[in-house]
PDB file of C-alpha atoms in Angstrom:
ATOM      1  CA  MET T  30      77.104 102.107 102.341  1.00  0.00           C
ATOM      2  CA  THR T  31      76.818 100.191  99.142  1.00  0.00           C
ATOM      3  CA  GLY T  32      73.329  99.731  97.785  1.00  0.00           C
ATOM      4  CA  HIS T  33      71.596 102.023 100.306  1.00  0.00           C
ATOM      5  CA  LYS T  34      68.956 104.242  98.770  1.00  0.00           C
ATOM      6  CA  THR T  35      68.425 107.594 100.451  1.00  0.00           C
ATOM      7  CA  THR T  36      64.760 108.316 101.199  1.00  0.00           C
ATOM      8  CA  PHE T  37      63.119 111.688 100.642  1.00  0.00           C
ATOM      9  CA  ALA T  38      63.112 112.328 104.421  1.00  0.00           C
ATOM     10  CA  GLN T  39      66.812 111.502 104.641  1.00  0.00           C
ATOM     11  CA  GLY T  40      67.585 113.775 101.699  1.00  0.00           C
ATOM     12  CA  LEU T  41      65.569 116.543 103.317  1.00  0.00           C
ATOM     13  CA  GLY T  42      67.398 115.900 106.607  1.00  0.00           C
ATOM     14  CA  ILE T  43      70.782 116.185 104.916  1.00  0.00           C
ATOM     15  CA  ALA T  44      69.662 119.372 103.152  1.00  0.00           C
ATOM     16  CA  SER T  45      68.418 120.815 106.462  1.00  0.00           C
ATOM     17  CA  VAL T  46      71.720 120.164 108.214  1.00  0.00           C
ATOM     18  CA  ILE T  47      73.668 121.623 105.300  1.00  0.00           C
ATOM     19  CA  GLY T  48      71.311 124.641 105.356  1.00  0.00           C
ATOM     20  CA  GLY T  49      71.932 125.040 109.087  1.00  0.00           C
ATOM     21  CA  ALA T  50      75.669 124.838 108.464  1.00  0.00           C
ATOM     22  CA  LEU T  51      75.476 127.492 105.757  1.00  0.00           C
ATOM     23  CA  ALA T  52      73.346 129.721 107.983  1.00  0.00           C
ATOM     24  CA  SER T  53      75.875 129.309 110.801  1.00  0.00           C
ATOM     25  CA  LEU T  54      78.598 130.783 108.582  1.00  0.00           C
ATOM     26  CA  HIS T  55      77.109 134.234 109.185  1.00  0.00           C
ATOM     27  CA  SER T  56      77.449 133.842 112.942  1.00  0.00           C
ATOM     28  CA  LEU T  57      80.928 132.360 112.538  1.00  0.00           C
ATOM     29  CA  ARG T  58      81.974 135.340 110.416  1.00  0.00           C
ATOM     30  CA  GLU T  59      80.591 137.779 112.990  1.00  0.00           C
ATOM     31  CA  THR T  60      82.399 136.051 115.855  1.00  0.00           C
ATOM     32  CA  SER T  61      85.656 135.835 113.920  1.00  0.00           C
ATOM     33  CA  GLY T  62      85.443 139.534 113.088  1.00  0.00           C
ATOM     34  CA  HIS T  63      85.570 140.424 116.777  1.00  0.00           C
ATOM     35  CA  ILE T  64      88.871 138.584 117.363  1.00  0.00           C
ATOM     36  CA  THR T  65      90.931 141.558 116.167  1.00  0.00           C
ATOM     37  CA  ASP T  66      88.406 144.236 117.175  1.00  0.00           C
ATOM     38  CA  ASP T  67      89.902 146.588 119.774  1.00  0.00           C
ATOM     39  CA  ALA T  68      86.435 147.007 121.322  1.00  0.00           C
ATOM     40  CA  TYR T  69      86.754 143.411 122.572  1.00  0.00           C
ATOM     41  CA  LYS T  70      89.981 144.024 124.461  1.00  0.00           C
ATOM     42  CA  THR T  71      89.621 144.617 128.154  1.00  0.00           C
ATOM     43  CA  ALA T  72      92.326 145.390 130.657  1.00  0.00           C
ATOM     44  CA  ASP T  73      90.079 144.235 133.504  1.00  0.00           C
ATOM     45  CA  VAL T  74      90.663 140.541 132.760  1.00  0.00           C
ATOM     46  CA  PRO T  75      93.451 139.075 134.932  1.00  0.00           C
ATOM     47  CA  GLN T  76      94.686 136.904 132.028  1.00  0.00           C
ATOM     48  CA  GLY T  77      95.380 139.981 129.888  1.00  0.00           C
ATOM     49  CA  GLU T  78      93.521 142.310 127.566  1.00  0.00           C
ATOM     50  CA  GLY T  79      93.592 139.804 124.694  1.00  0.00           C
ATOM     51  CA  HIS T  80      91.967 137.006 126.670  1.00  0.00           C
ATOM     52  CA  VAL T  81      88.499 137.756 125.269  1.00  0.00           C
ATOM     53  CA  ALA T  82      89.940 137.516 121.735  1.00  0.00           C
ATOM     54  CA  TYR T  83      91.379 134.112 122.644  1.00  0.00           C
ATOM     55  CA  HIS T  84      87.901 132.922 123.648  1.00  0.00           C
ATOM     56  CA  LEU T  85      86.405 134.296 120.439  1.00  0.00           C
ATOM     57  CA  ALA T  86      89.045 132.455 118.393  1.00  0.00           C
ATOM     58  CA  ARG T  87      88.432 129.261 120.352  1.00  0.00           C
ATOM     59  CA  GLU T  88      84.693 129.608 119.800  1.00  0.00           C
ATOM     60  CA  ALA T  89      85.190 130.150 116.072  1.00  0.00           C
ATOM     61  CA  PHE T  90      87.353 127.028 115.673  1.00  0.00           C
ATOM     62  CA  THR T  91      85.060 124.938 117.890  1.00  0.00           C
ATOM     63  CA  THR T  92      82.048 126.103 115.887  1.00  0.00           C
ATOM     64  CA  ALA T  93      83.742 125.254 112.598  1.00  0.00           C
ATOM     65  CA  GLY T  94      84.552 121.764 113.916  1.00  0.00           C
ATOM     66  CA  ALA T  95      81.059 121.117 115.269  1.00  0.00           C
ATOM     67  CA  VAL T  96      79.371 122.298 112.092  1.00  0.00           C
ATOM     68  CA  THR T  97      81.711 120.227 109.904  1.00  0.00           C
ATOM     69  CA  ALA T  98      81.094 117.160 112.084  1.00  0.00           C
ATOM     70  CA  ALA T  99      77.338 117.704 111.853  1.00  0.00           C
ATOM     71  CA  VAL T 100      77.417 117.864 108.064  1.00  0.00           C
ATOM     72  CA  GLY T 101      79.654 114.808 107.736  1.00  0.00           C
ATOM     73  CA  SER T 102      77.533 112.809 110.166  1.00  0.00           C
ATOM     74  CA  ALA T 103      74.318 113.877 108.421  1.00  0.00           C
ATOM     75  CA  VAL T 104      75.603 112.658 105.076  1.00  0.00           C
ATOM     76  CA  ALA T 105      76.782 109.361 106.625  1.00  0.00           C
ATOM     77  CA  THR T 106      73.459 108.885 108.423  1.00  0.00           C
ATOM     78  CA  GLY T 107      71.514 109.651 105.244  1.00  0.00           C
ATOM     79  CA  ARG T 108      73.545 107.023 103.434  1.00  0.00           C
ATOM     80  CA  GLY T 109      72.568 104.324 105.889  1.00  0.00           C
ATOM     81  CA  ASP T 110      75.148 104.597 108.691  1.00  0.00           C
ATOM     82  CA  ALA T 111      72.805 104.688 111.679  1.00  0.00           C
ATOM     83  CA  GLN T 112      75.769 104.922 114.075  1.00  0.00           C
ATOM     84  CA  ALA T 113      76.605 108.344 112.641  1.00  0.00           C
ATOM     85  CA  TRP T 114      73.346 109.781 113.993  1.00  0.00           C
ATOM     86  CA  PHE T 115      74.606 110.192 117.566  1.00  0.00           C
ATOM     87  CA  PRO T 116      77.644 112.302 116.533  1.00  0.00           C
ATOM     88  CA  LEU T 117      75.264 114.353 114.385  1.00  0.00           C
ATOM     89  CA  ALA T 118      72.913 114.933 117.307  1.00  0.00           C
ATOM     90  CA  ALA T 119      75.803 115.659 119.704  1.00  0.00           C
ATOM     91  CA  SER T 120      77.578 118.141 117.443  1.00  0.00           C
ATOM     92  CA  ALA T 121      74.364 119.956 116.484  1.00  0.00           C
ATOM     93  CA  THR T 122      73.205 120.088 120.115  1.00  0.00           C
ATOM     94  CA  GLY T 123      76.598 121.344 121.322  1.00  0.00           C
ATOM     95  CA  TYR T 124      76.684 124.043 118.681  1.00  0.00           C
ATOM     96  CA  LEU T 125      73.127 125.170 119.400  1.00  0.00           C
ATOM     97  CA  ALA T 126      73.643 125.116 123.172  1.00  0.00           C
ATOM     98  CA  GLY T 127      76.544 127.505 122.756  1.00  0.00           C
ATOM     99  CA  GLN T 128      74.547 129.665 120.379  1.00  0.00           C
ATOM    100  CA  TRP T 129      71.681 129.977 122.859  1.00  0.00           C
ATOM    101  CA  SER T 130      73.867 130.494 125.951  1.00  0.00           C
ATOM    102  CA  GLY T 131      73.692 134.279 125.591  1.00  0.00           C
ATOM    103  CA  LYS T 132      70.681 134.652 127.876  1.00  0.00           C
ATOM    104  CA  ALA T 133      72.531 133.066 130.790  1.00  0.00           C
ATOM    105  CA  THR T 134      75.905 134.668 130.104  1.00  0.00           C
ATOM    106  CA  ALA T 135      75.078 138.102 128.676  1.00  0.00           C
ATOM    107  CA  GLY T 136      71.425 138.620 129.626  1.00  0.00           C
ATOM    108  CA  SER T 137      70.103 138.459 126.061  1.00  0.00           C
ATOM    109  CA  TRP T 138      69.350 135.638 123.617  1.00  0.00           C
ATOM    110  CA  ALA T 139      71.142 137.559 120.873  1.00  0.00           C
ATOM    111  CA  PRO T 140      72.735 140.990 120.438  1.00  0.00           C
ATOM    112  CA  SER T 141      70.055 142.144 117.970  1.00  0.00           C
ATOM    113  CA  GLY T 142      66.766 141.130 116.394  1.00  0.00           C
ATOM    114  CA  ARG T 143      68.624 140.179 113.222  1.00  0.00           C
ATOM    115  CA  ALA T 144      71.003 137.928 115.162  1.00  0.00           C
ATOM    116  CA  LEU T 145      68.044 136.335 116.943  1.00  0.00           C
ATOM    117  CA  ALA T 146      66.447 135.561 113.568  1.00  0.00           C
ATOM    118  CA  TRP T 147      69.693 133.900 112.422  1.00  0.00           C
ATOM    119  CA  HIS T 148      69.784 131.852 115.645  1.00  0.00           C
ATOM    120  CA  VAL T 149      66.190 130.713 115.173  1.00  0.00           C
ATOM    121  CA  GLY T 150      66.738 129.833 111.522  1.00  0.00           C
ATOM    122  CA  THR T 151      69.937 127.923 112.193  1.00  0.00           C
ATOM    123  CA  SER T 152      68.303 126.058 115.066  1.00  0.00           C
ATOM    124  CA  VAL T 153      65.237 125.086 113.059  1.00  0.00           C
ATOM    125  CA  LEU T 154      67.377 123.799 110.197  1.00  0.00           C
ATOM    126  CA  PHE T 155      69.786 121.823 112.385  1.00  0.00           C
ATOM    127  CA  LEU T 156      67.075 120.333 114.600  1.00  0.00           C
ATOM    128  CA  SER T 157      64.859 119.451 111.630  1.00  0.00           C
ATOM    129  CA  GLY T 158      67.770 117.631 110.042  1.00  0.00           C
ATOM    130  CA  VAL T 159      68.585 115.745 113.244  1.00  0.00           C
ATOM    131  CA  LEU T 160      64.963 114.643 113.640  1.00  0.00           C
ATOM    132  CA  LEU T 161      64.530 113.679 109.980  1.00  0.00           C
ATOM    133  CA  LEU T 162      67.716 111.608 110.044  1.00  0.00           C
ATOM    134  CA  HIS T 163      66.911 109.740 113.254  1.00  0.00           C
ATOM    135  CA  PRO T 164      67.214 106.064 112.337  1.00  0.00           C
ATOM    136  CA  PRO T 165      64.058 103.961 112.689  1.00  0.00           C
ATOM    137  CA  ARG T 166      63.858 101.861 115.806  1.00  0.00           C
ATOM    138  CA  ARG T 167      64.479  98.198 115.297  1.00  0.00           C
ATOM    139  CA  ARG T 168      62.040  95.759 116.760  1.00  0.00           C
ATOM    140  CA  PRO T 169      63.481  92.703 118.505  1.00  0.00           C
TER     141      PRO T 169
END
């Protein structure tokens, strides 16, 4: 938007979302590394032994899209486009919901203490950015 001045809170919000995106690259790299890992092939799946790899690939591409959308929406919101906040919140929430689904699907929040720390850090950064970039409410 022309003439819009980014506030300190908006700048911090953008930086937080970008930090969350950068932190998510570690998780994305880990997930992508399992796509070709023979340990993730299982003959017990009716769709074939490579079906788990398909889901890992789909997760990696979905994650990359959600994180990219979050960053783009954060920058647009910080530059005065209040309508970009909802896509920011939706993409960050979707990404984080998937990241935290491990307890329900695998019985653990994360496969290790280190992974849990990455999840917490990514979540704090993304959620801080979403909250800092929330547009002010307009009074009628």
